[in-house]
Structure formats: C-alpha cells, structure tokens
Amino acid sequence: MSRLDKSRCAPLLCYVTDRRSLVATEAAETLKVLLQRIGDAAAAGLDWIQIREKDLSGKECSLLALEAVQCTANPATRTASSAVPPSRARASAAAARIFVNDRLDVALAVQAGGVHLGEKSLPAQEARRLVVSLHREKNFLIGVSCHSPEAAKAAERGGADYLFFGPVFATPAKAAYGAPQGLERLAEVCRAVSLPVLAIGGITLDNCAACLSA
C-alpha cells in the first residue's frame, strides 16, 4: 500500500536534475553548480528533488546524492550567498525529499528519501521487498515511471508509492521516444490508480493547471 494518499496529497513539485544542461567548463565545476541548483531548489520550497545522472558511476552518484541530502537537510541554514531571495525561501525547516534515480543501493546508503525506478530498473516489488527487509519502509518512497494505464496499475500492484507519467507535452529531451502522451492520456492514468501521479515532459506555468485538472 502506498504511503501517499492521493485524495489528501497536495500538488507536488519535483526538480529532476540534469547536469549536462548546466553551463560549466570542468566536470567538478558542473557538480558544484548542480549542488548549488539543488540547494536553491530546496530553499525555494520544492517538495522533491530527484538525482537523475545516469552516466555517473556508483561512487560518483553516491557522493553527489550524499551531498544533496546534506545540503537540503535544513534549508533554514542556507547562507546569504544563495541565489534565492529571502522572500522566496522555504518558510519552515522541513527538508526537501531527495530521490535517487534507478540506484536503490545508493538511495539506501545515503539515507535518501526514496528511489525512482524506470521501465528497465529493478521491479517495484523487488525494491519494496528489500526496503521492508531493512526496516526502511516508514520513511522511504518508491516511485515508478509509466507510460500507460496498464503499466501504472502494475506499478501500483508492485508497491509503488507514486508514479511519473509522460511526456505529457512535447519536449526536446523526449523527442526520440515519439509523440507526447497528452492530457487525455494523463487523465486516463490518474483514473486507473489510487496513487499520486506526477506529470512530466514539457510542463510549464502555462499548462500546469491543465495537468492538475486531469
């Protein structure tokens, strides 16, 4: 059973990282800029931050995820050098939840708030079994990316806590995978499961309200 109740779940905003989109000359500098971006996102009040850097080694991913967990643990301690104005800073001391994409081992090792699984990742039911065996189920969420109502139902049966669905709108990052799914398909997935569904792909301020209504 999901630890999230869709009927009581307020809209969630999740930042999915992609350091290749950042402007930096050196690899170390890119990671520094990314951590700054993660800290700013947490301070601005984002609910979730997903570390999605698929090309990193296990060691590199764990170091990045650990620093992300540490730098978001208490947004109230962010320094004046932050790019986030005080008026936009998180009002409470609640930390943003850090997720690690695909790497359940890394997520558990760094005490992250959850793992996000793709279609080629460890099945949700196996991830859930391991999390329960380690007595981490109370504060650890498992998310799954899906692209159809059938996949959404399977993820729910497997023990997922939430779903990503998309791409809802056209976006260069997903152009190779074909046409966007659209709002009607998003609504179909939302009706098919009791889990919270986060729309992804081409989401902007202009179309986010339509996604929330789906």
PDB file of C-alpha atoms in Angstrom:
ATOM      1  CA  MET A   1       0.000   0.000   0.000  1.00  0.00           C
ATOM      2  CA  SER A   2       1.295   3.459  -0.872  1.00  0.00           C
ATOM      3  CA  ARG A   3       2.483   5.736   1.914  1.00  0.00           C
ATOM      4  CA  LEU A   4       0.898   8.624  -0.008  1.00  0.00           C
ATOM      5  CA  ASP A   5      -2.850   9.263  -0.122  1.00  0.00           C
ATOM      6  CA  LYS A   6      -3.822  10.816  -3.452  1.00  0.00           C
ATOM      7  CA  SER A   7      -7.035  12.255  -2.010  1.00  0.00           C
ATOM      8  CA  ARG A   8      -5.065  14.129   0.663  1.00  0.00           C
ATOM      9  CA  CYS A   9      -1.906  14.833  -1.292  1.00  0.00           C
ATOM     10  CA  ALA A  10      -1.321  18.495  -2.158  1.00  0.00           C
ATOM     11  CA  PRO A  11       0.237  19.282  -5.553  1.00  0.00           C
ATOM     12  CA  LEU A  12       3.898  18.261  -5.555  1.00  0.00           C
ATOM     13  CA  LEU A  13       6.721  19.990  -7.384  1.00  0.00           C
ATOM     14  CA  CYS A  14       9.749  17.857  -8.231  1.00  0.00           C
ATOM     15  CA  TYR A  15      13.061  19.022  -9.703  1.00  0.00           C
ATOM     16  CA  VAL A  16      14.707  16.328 -11.832  1.00  0.00           C
ATOM     17  CA  THR A  17      18.405  17.060 -12.246  1.00  0.00           C
ATOM     18  CA  ASP A  18      20.376  17.080 -15.498  1.00  0.00           C
ATOM     19  CA  ARG A  19      23.858  18.482 -15.024  1.00  0.00           C
ATOM     20  CA  ARG A  20      24.506  18.337 -18.788  1.00  0.00           C
ATOM     21  CA  SER A  21      22.099  21.241 -19.196  1.00  0.00           C
ATOM     22  CA  LEU A  22      24.218  23.439 -16.922  1.00  0.00           C
ATOM     23  CA  VAL A  23      26.888  25.801 -18.186  1.00  0.00           C
ATOM     24  CA  ALA A  24      30.296  24.833 -16.781  1.00  0.00           C
ATOM     25  CA  THR A  25      33.701  24.007 -18.223  1.00  0.00           C
ATOM     26  CA  GLU A  26      35.034  21.322 -15.872  1.00  0.00           C
ATOM     27  CA  ALA A  27      33.304  18.204 -14.537  1.00  0.00           C
ATOM     28  CA  ALA A  28      33.995  19.226 -10.935  1.00  0.00           C
ATOM     29  CA  GLU A  29      32.659  22.708 -11.610  1.00  0.00           C
ATOM     30  CA  THR A  30      29.499  21.230 -13.148  1.00  0.00           C
ATOM     31  CA  LEU A  31      28.818  19.192 -10.000  1.00  0.00           C
ATOM     32  CA  LYS A  32      29.389  22.290  -7.877  1.00  0.00           C
ATOM     33  CA  VAL A  33      26.882  24.247  -9.961  1.00  0.00           C
ATOM     34  CA  LEU A  34      24.420  21.359  -9.763  1.00  0.00           C
ATOM     35  CA  LEU A  35      24.660  21.211  -5.963  1.00  0.00           C
ATOM     36  CA  GLN A  36      24.064  24.952  -5.838  1.00  0.00           C
ATOM     37  CA  ARG A  37      20.996  24.475  -8.016  1.00  0.00           C
ATOM     38  CA  ILE A  38      19.763  21.661  -5.745  1.00  0.00           C
ATOM     39  CA  GLY A  39      20.244  23.799  -2.651  1.00  0.00           C
ATOM     40  CA  ASP A  40      18.442  26.727  -4.245  1.00  0.00           C
ATOM     41  CA  ALA A  41      15.550  24.484  -5.286  1.00  0.00           C
ATOM     42  CA  ALA A  42      15.185  23.207  -1.731  1.00  0.00           C
ATOM     43  CA  ALA A  43      15.386  26.702  -0.273  1.00  0.00           C
ATOM     44  CA  ALA A  44      12.742  27.909  -2.734  1.00  0.00           C
ATOM     45  CA  GLY A  45      10.309  25.333  -1.366  1.00  0.00           C
ATOM     46  CA  LEU A  46      10.349  22.470  -3.865  1.00  0.00           C
ATOM     47  CA  ASP A  47       8.942  19.295  -2.360  1.00  0.00           C
ATOM     48  CA  TRP A  48      11.097  16.679  -4.072  1.00  0.00           C
ATOM     49  CA  ILE A  49      14.440  16.610  -5.856  1.00  0.00           C
ATOM     50  CA  GLN A  50      15.381  13.625  -7.998  1.00  0.00           C
ATOM     51  CA  ILE A  51      19.065  12.974  -8.691  1.00  0.00           C
ATOM     52  CA  ARG A  52      18.967  11.707 -12.277  1.00  0.00           C
ATOM     53  CA  GLU A  53      22.525  11.486 -13.585  1.00  0.00           C
ATOM     54  CA  LYS A  54      22.526   8.130 -15.340  1.00  0.00           C
ATOM     55  CA  ASP A  55      26.093   8.265 -16.622  1.00  0.00           C
ATOM     56  CA  LEU A  56      27.720   8.594 -13.197  1.00  0.00           C
ATOM     57  CA  SER A  57      29.429   5.621 -11.584  1.00  0.00           C
ATOM     58  CA  GLY A  58      28.046   4.219  -8.360  1.00  0.00           C
ATOM     59  CA  LYS A  59      30.737   6.037  -6.393  1.00  0.00           C
ATOM     60  CA  GLU A  60      30.144   9.348  -8.153  1.00  0.00           C
ATOM     61  CA  CYS A  61      26.388   9.034  -7.785  1.00  0.00           C
ATOM     62  CA  SER A  62      26.631   8.231  -4.081  1.00  0.00           C
ATOM     63  CA  LEU A  63      28.895  11.210  -3.408  1.00  0.00           C
ATOM     64  CA  LEU A  64      26.539  13.535  -5.273  1.00  0.00           C
ATOM     65  CA  ALA A  65      23.444  12.128  -3.576  1.00  0.00           C
ATOM     66  CA  LEU A  66      25.045  12.337  -0.133  1.00  0.00           C
ATOM     67  CA  GLU A  67      25.969  15.981  -0.660  1.00  0.00           C
ATOM     68  CA  ALA A  68      22.445  16.669  -1.917  1.00  0.00           C
ATOM     69  CA  VAL A  69      20.942  15.083   1.200  1.00  0.00           C
ATOM     70  CA  GLN A  70      23.260  17.104   3.418  1.00  0.00           C
ATOM     71  CA  CYS A  71      22.760  20.442   1.678  1.00  0.00           C
ATOM     72  CA  THR A  72      18.959  20.143   1.747  1.00  0.00           C
ATOM     73  CA  ALA A  73      18.646  18.748   5.277  1.00  0.00           C
ATOM     74  CA  ASN A  74      17.965  22.169   6.766  1.00  0.00           C
ATOM     75  CA  PRO A  75      17.148  24.920   4.242  1.00  0.00           C
ATOM     76  CA  ALA A  76      16.989  27.424   7.091  1.00  0.00           C
ATOM     77  CA  THR A  77      20.789  27.278   7.348  1.00  0.00           C
ATOM     78  CA  ARG A  78      21.409  28.352   3.733  1.00  0.00           C
ATOM     79  CA  THR A  79      23.873  31.216   3.533  1.00  0.00           C
ATOM     80  CA  ALA A  80      23.342  34.714   2.191  1.00  0.00           C
ATOM     81  CA  SER A  81      25.197  33.726  -0.972  1.00  0.00           C
ATOM     82  CA  SER A  82      22.168  31.730  -2.113  1.00  0.00           C
ATOM     83  CA  ALA A  83      20.571  32.868  -5.357  1.00  0.00           C
ATOM     84  CA  VAL A  84      17.147  32.537  -3.717  1.00  0.00           C
ATOM     85  CA  PRO A  85      15.798  35.808  -2.275  1.00  0.00           C
ATOM     86  CA  PRO A  86      14.695  35.633   1.392  1.00  0.00           C
ATOM     87  CA  SER A  87      11.109  36.359   0.326  1.00  0.00           C
ATOM     88  CA  ARG A  88      11.033  33.112  -1.668  1.00  0.00           C
ATOM     89  CA  ALA A  89      12.878  30.948   0.828  1.00  0.00           C
ATOM     90  CA  ARG A  90      11.198  27.996   2.462  1.00  0.00           C
ATOM     91  CA  ALA A  91       9.151  29.242   5.410  1.00  0.00           C
ATOM     92  CA  SER A  92       9.610  26.113   7.507  1.00  0.00           C
ATOM     93  CA  ALA A  93      12.624  23.994   8.371  1.00  0.00           C
ATOM     94  CA  ALA A  94      11.182  20.980   6.559  1.00  0.00           C
ATOM     95  CA  ALA A  95      13.713  19.494   4.173  1.00  0.00           C
ATOM     96  CA  ALA A  96      13.099  18.684   0.541  1.00  0.00           C
ATOM     97  CA  ARG A  97      12.934  14.934  -0.063  1.00  0.00           C
ATOM     98  CA  ILE A  98      15.835  13.610  -2.125  1.00  0.00           C
ATOM     99  CA  PHE A  99      15.257  10.725  -4.541  1.00  0.00           C
ATOM    100  CA  VAL A 100      17.907   8.817  -6.471  1.00  0.00           C
ATOM    101  CA  ASN A 101      17.040   7.661  -9.965  1.00  0.00           C
ATOM    102  CA  ASP A 102      17.401   3.912 -10.582  1.00  0.00           C
ATOM    103  CA  ARG A 103      20.059   3.252  -7.908  1.00  0.00           C
ATOM    104  CA  LEU A 104      18.244   1.738  -4.928  1.00  0.00           C
ATOM    105  CA  ASP A 105      21.575   0.816  -3.350  1.00  0.00           C
ATOM    106  CA  VAL A 106      22.764   4.410  -3.450  1.00  0.00           C
ATOM    107  CA  ALA A 107      19.457   5.783  -2.179  1.00  0.00           C
ATOM    108  CA  LEU A 108      19.520   3.463   0.830  1.00  0.00           C
ATOM    109  CA  ALA A 109      23.218   4.013   1.523  1.00  0.00           C
ATOM    110  CA  VAL A 110      22.978   7.815   1.701  1.00  0.00           C
ATOM    111  CA  GLN A 111      19.689   7.831   3.636  1.00  0.00           C
ATOM    112  CA  ALA A 112      17.809   9.463   0.768  1.00  0.00           C
ATOM    113  CA  GLY A 113      14.049   9.857   0.934  1.00  0.00           C
ATOM    114  CA  GLY A 114      13.356   7.429  -1.868  1.00  0.00           C
ATOM    115  CA  VAL A 115      14.231   5.869  -5.200  1.00  0.00           C
ATOM    116  CA  HIS A 116      12.703   6.466  -8.615  1.00  0.00           C
ATOM    117  CA  LEU A 117      12.558   3.452 -10.919  1.00  0.00           C
ATOM    118  CA  GLY A 118      12.321   3.416 -14.701  1.00  0.00           C
ATOM    119  CA  GLU A 119      10.989   0.747 -17.032  1.00  0.00           C
ATOM    120  CA  LYS A 120      14.383  -1.003 -17.096  1.00  0.00           C
ATOM    121  CA  SER A 121      15.092  -0.633 -13.377  1.00  0.00           C
ATOM    122  CA  LEU A 122      14.650  -3.163 -10.594  1.00  0.00           C
ATOM    123  CA  PRO A 123      10.927  -4.065 -10.406  1.00  0.00           C
ATOM    124  CA  ALA A 124       8.994  -2.116  -7.787  1.00  0.00           C
ATOM    125  CA  GLN A 125       8.007  -5.248  -5.883  1.00  0.00           C
ATOM    126  CA  GLU A 126      11.656  -6.291  -5.503  1.00  0.00           C
ATOM    127  CA  ALA A 127      12.628  -2.807  -4.378  1.00  0.00           C
ATOM    128  CA  ARG A 128       9.786  -2.843  -1.860  1.00  0.00           C
ATOM    129  CA  ARG A 129      10.846  -6.247  -0.536  1.00  0.00           C
ATOM    130  CA  LEU A 130      14.399  -5.028   0.071  1.00  0.00           C
ATOM    131  CA  VAL A 131      13.271  -1.793   1.700  1.00  0.00           C
ATOM    132  CA  VAL A 132      10.970  -3.705   4.065  1.00  0.00           C
ATOM    133  CA  SER A 133      13.721  -6.202   4.925  1.00  0.00           C
ATOM    134  CA  LEU A 134      15.902  -3.281   6.023  1.00  0.00           C
ATOM    135  CA  HIS A 135      13.054  -1.743   8.066  1.00  0.00           C
ATOM    136  CA  ARG A 136      13.182   1.437   5.992  1.00  0.00           C
ATOM    137  CA  GLU A 137       9.615   1.381   4.675  1.00  0.00           C
ATOM    138  CA  LYS A 138       8.275   4.062   7.036  1.00  0.00           C
ATOM    139  CA  ASN A 139      10.233   6.984   5.571  1.00  0.00           C
ATOM    140  CA  PHE A 140      11.306   5.700   2.156  1.00  0.00           C
ATOM    141  CA  LEU A 141       9.232   6.186  -1.002  1.00  0.00           C
ATOM    142  CA  ILE A 142       9.372   4.219  -4.240  1.00  0.00           C
ATOM    143  CA  GLY A 143       8.359   5.911  -7.473  1.00  0.00           C
ATOM    144  CA  VAL A 144       7.938   4.410 -10.924  1.00  0.00           C
ATOM    145  CA  SER A 145       7.855   5.946 -14.407  1.00  0.00           C
ATOM    146  CA  CYS A 146       4.991   4.641 -16.524  1.00  0.00           C
ATOM    147  CA  HIS A 147       3.625   5.309 -19.987  1.00  0.00           C
ATOM    148  CA  SER A 148       0.245   3.574 -19.976  1.00  0.00           C
ATOM    149  CA  PRO A 149      -2.667   2.775 -17.640  1.00  0.00           C
ATOM    150  CA  GLU A 150      -1.607  -0.877 -17.671  1.00  0.00           C
ATOM    151  CA  ALA A 151       1.920  -0.026 -16.547  1.00  0.00           C
ATOM    152  CA  ALA A 152       0.503   2.288 -13.885  1.00  0.00           C
ATOM    153  CA  LYS A 153      -1.688  -0.482 -12.468  1.00  0.00           C
ATOM    154  CA  ALA A 154       1.244  -2.908 -12.469  1.00  0.00           C
ATOM    155  CA  ALA A 155       3.399  -0.407 -10.583  1.00  0.00           C
ATOM    156  CA  GLU A 156       0.665   0.084  -8.010  1.00  0.00           C
ATOM    157  CA  ARG A 157       0.344  -3.664  -7.502  1.00  0.00           C
ATOM    158  CA  GLY A 158       4.118  -3.875  -7.144  1.00  0.00           C
ATOM    159  CA  GLY A 159       4.172  -1.480  -4.210  1.00  0.00           C
ATOM    160  CA  ALA A 160       4.949   1.898  -5.782  1.00  0.00           C
ATOM    161  CA  ASP A 161       4.106   4.982  -3.721  1.00  0.00           C
ATOM    162  CA  TYR A 162       3.736   7.373  -6.654  1.00  0.00           C
ATOM    163  CA  LEU A 163       4.050   7.491 -10.444  1.00  0.00           C
ATOM    164  CA  PHE A 164       5.632   9.699 -13.071  1.00  0.00           C
ATOM    165  CA  PHE A 165       3.675   9.847 -16.322  1.00  0.00           C
ATOM    166  CA  GLY A 166       4.767  11.460 -19.554  1.00  0.00           C
ATOM    167  CA  PRO A 167       5.884  13.068 -21.608  1.00  0.00           C
ATOM    168  CA  VAL A 168       2.581  14.924 -21.457  1.00  0.00           C
ATOM    169  CA  PHE A 169       3.686  17.674 -23.842  1.00  0.00           C
ATOM    170  CA  ALA A 170       6.382  17.919 -26.492  1.00  0.00           C
ATOM    171  CA  THR A 171       9.880  18.336 -25.090  1.00  0.00           C
ATOM    172  CA  PRO A 172      13.297  18.041 -26.797  1.00  0.00           C
ATOM    173  CA  ALA A 173      14.535  15.634 -24.125  1.00  0.00           C
ATOM    174  CA  LYS A 174      11.919  13.036 -25.097  1.00  0.00           C
ATOM    175  CA  ALA A 175      11.544  13.751 -28.821  1.00  0.00           C
ATOM    176  CA  ALA A 176      13.222  10.465 -29.769  1.00  0.00           C
ATOM    177  CA  TYR A 177      10.508   8.479 -27.993  1.00  0.00           C
ATOM    178  CA  GLY A 178       7.673   9.635 -30.223  1.00  0.00           C
ATOM    179  CA  ALA A 179       4.648  11.876 -29.854  1.00  0.00           C
ATOM    180  CA  PRO A 180       3.696  13.267 -26.431  1.00  0.00           C
ATOM    181  CA  GLN A 181       1.003  11.431 -24.460  1.00  0.00           C
ATOM    182  CA  GLY A 182      -1.312  14.404 -23.942  1.00  0.00           C
ATOM    183  CA  LEU A 183      -3.738  15.440 -21.220  1.00  0.00           C
ATOM    184  CA  GLU A 184      -6.416  12.876 -22.022  1.00  0.00           C
ATOM    185  CA  ARG A 185      -3.956  10.033 -21.563  1.00  0.00           C
ATOM    186  CA  LEU A 186      -2.752  11.618 -18.312  1.00  0.00           C
ATOM    187  CA  ALA A 187      -6.335  11.720 -17.040  1.00  0.00           C
ATOM    188  CA  GLU A 188      -6.791   8.070 -18.004  1.00  0.00           C
ATOM    189  CA  VAL A 189      -3.768   7.057 -15.944  1.00  0.00           C
ATOM    190  CA  CYS A 190      -4.919   9.148 -12.977  1.00  0.00           C
ATOM    191  CA  ARG A 191      -8.288   7.392 -13.038  1.00  0.00           C
ATOM    192  CA  ALA A 192      -6.664   3.962 -13.260  1.00  0.00           C
ATOM    193  CA  VAL A 193      -4.765   4.139  -9.959  1.00  0.00           C
ATOM    194  CA  SER A 194      -5.134   5.439  -6.424  1.00  0.00           C
ATOM    195  CA  LEU A 195      -1.526   6.661  -6.351  1.00  0.00           C
ATOM    196  CA  PRO A 196      -0.403  10.273  -6.798  1.00  0.00           C
ATOM    197  CA  VAL A 197       0.633  10.839 -10.428  1.00  0.00           C
ATOM    198  CA  LEU A 198       3.225  13.475 -11.306  1.00  0.00           C
ATOM    199  CA  ALA A 199       3.041  14.789 -14.864  1.00  0.00           C
ATOM    200  CA  ILE A 200       6.393  15.208 -16.612  1.00  0.00           C
ATOM    201  CA  GLY A 201       7.553  16.432 -20.003  1.00  0.00           C
ATOM    202  CA  GLY A 202       7.041  19.938 -21.351  1.00  0.00           C
ATOM    203  CA  ILE A 203       5.315  21.186 -18.197  1.00  0.00           C
ATOM    204  CA  THR A 204       5.243  24.995 -17.965  1.00  0.00           C
ATOM    205  CA  LEU A 205       3.474  27.674 -15.966  1.00  0.00           C
ATOM    206  CA  ASP A 206       1.023  27.991 -18.847  1.00  0.00           C
ATOM    207  CA  ASN A 207      -0.072  24.343 -18.906  1.00  0.00           C
ATOM    208  CA  CYS A 208       0.468  23.095 -15.347  1.00  0.00           C
ATOM    209  CA  ALA A 209      -3.099  23.936 -14.289  1.00  0.00           C
ATOM    210  CA  ALA A 210      -4.446  21.694 -17.049  1.00  0.00           C
ATOM    211  CA  CYS A 211      -2.289  18.849 -15.719  1.00  0.00           C
ATOM    212  CA  LEU A 212      -3.645  19.330 -12.205  1.00  0.00           C
ATOM    213  CA  SER A 213      -7.178  19.167 -13.569  1.00  0.00           C
ATOM    214  CA  ALA A 214      -6.551  15.915 -15.464  1.00  0.00           C
TER     215      ALA A 214
END
